[in-house]
């Protein structure tokens, strides 16, 4: 059963109506339309949390992994933290963020939902080892990396998490394609040495490092990623054949 209705119910209870999962095409081609913000009274709050479709994608992981210790780097308003706690009720979830207000909201929602979650004010990667030692009871089995959106930063976050992670941990990097972090992800993948996927079929280009011996998870991730050559050909085909009202103008320029 999906945990998404319970997630919505908890946020609605706190006066935060989730706005998420929209097609960019329906929202004036706005890149971030799929991602999550909240309507709180008359105000829009939030910073592009995981898209509804990405939550559904991660729900499929339940068939393949059983994490006990989860770390979320970049908590914001707790959307992905609370989701992961609902998804993996046997796990302890710790989340960190430099902003206090979202941390406090997350702890209130976690208490209301009787979830095994703690959010703390801390900075990644510097405080990660301390947060791990203080709040988890063993190696990290699942990490979501979603704080500073540069290649260098995700590489540093991954390095810090790896020191505290189990050998078969799953590391999920949000926004890798949309924020131009593929080189950073590749560097993290090389350092990690395990299997990797850039999930081209997720709205943000979620990218994953995992134990390639987990055949079920590998097969699942294959459904959300592409052979780069097939992907290149398909994109070329789409650019040639899709209905772009400006194409004739652009193609004709300078001729
Ligand atoms: C894109 S948001 C996270 C969204 C969240 N994962 C979700 O799904 O709702 C990025 C968050 O990272 C936090 N952040 C920025 N720099 C950070 C750092 N060095 N350490 C921890 N958190 C940081 C920001 O305050 C912001 O809340």
Coordinates of C-alpha atoms and ligand atoms in Angstrom, one line a residue, residues 36 38 47-50 72-81 96-99 122-125 144 146-149 157 174-175, ligand 1:
X36 CA 7.1 19.8 -4.0
X38 CA 3.4 23.9 0.1
X47 CA 12.3 24.6 -2.0
X48 CA 11.6 22.0 -4.6
X49 CA 11.4 18.8 -2.5
X50 CA 11.1 15.4 -4.1
X72 CA 18.8 12.7 4.9
X73 CA 21.2 15.5 4.1
X74 CA 19.1 18.6 3.2
X75 CA 15.8 18.3 5.1
X76 CA 14.1 21.6 4.2
X77 CA 10.5 21.1 5.5
X78 CA 10.9 17.4 6.0
X79 CA 9.0 16.2 3.0
X80 CA 11.5 13.5 2.0
X81 CA 12.4 12.7 5.7
X96 CA 20.0 17.5 9.0
X97 CA 19.7 21.0 7.7
X98 CA 21.2 24.4 8.4
X99 CA 17.7 26.0 8.7
X122 CA 23.7 20.8 11.4
X123 CA 25.9 21.5 8.4
X124 CA 27.0 18.9 5.9
X125 CA 29.6 17.6 5.4
X144 CA 19.4 10.9 0.6
X146 CA 19.9 16.8 -1.3
X147 CA 21.7 19.8 0.3
X148 CA 24.1 22.0 -1.6
X149 CA 23.6 21.5 -5.4
X157 CA 28.7 14.7 1.2
X174 CA 18.5 14.2 -5.9
X175 CA 18.5 16.8 -8.8
Ligands
LIG1 C1 16.4 21.2 -2.0 S1 16.3 21.5 -0.3 C2 16.0 19.8 0.3 C3 14.6 19.3 0.0 C4 14.2 18.1 0.8 N1 15.1 16.9 0.7 C5 12.8 17.6 0.4 O1 12.7 16.6 -0.4 O2 11.9 18.3 0.7 C6 17.9 21.8 0.2 C7 18.1 22.0 1.7 O3 19.5 21.9 2.0 C8 19.8 22.8 3.0 N2 21.2 23.1 3.1 C9 21.9 23.9 2.3 N3 23.3 23.8 2.6 C10 23.3 22.8 3.6 C11 24.4 22.2 4.3 N4 25.7 22.6 4.1 N5 24.2 21.3 5.2 C12 22.9 20.9 5.4 N6 21.8 21.4 4.8 C13 22.0 22.4 3.9 C14 18.9 24.1 2.7 O4 18.7 24.8 3.9 C15 17.6 23.4 2.1 O5 16.7 23.3 3.1

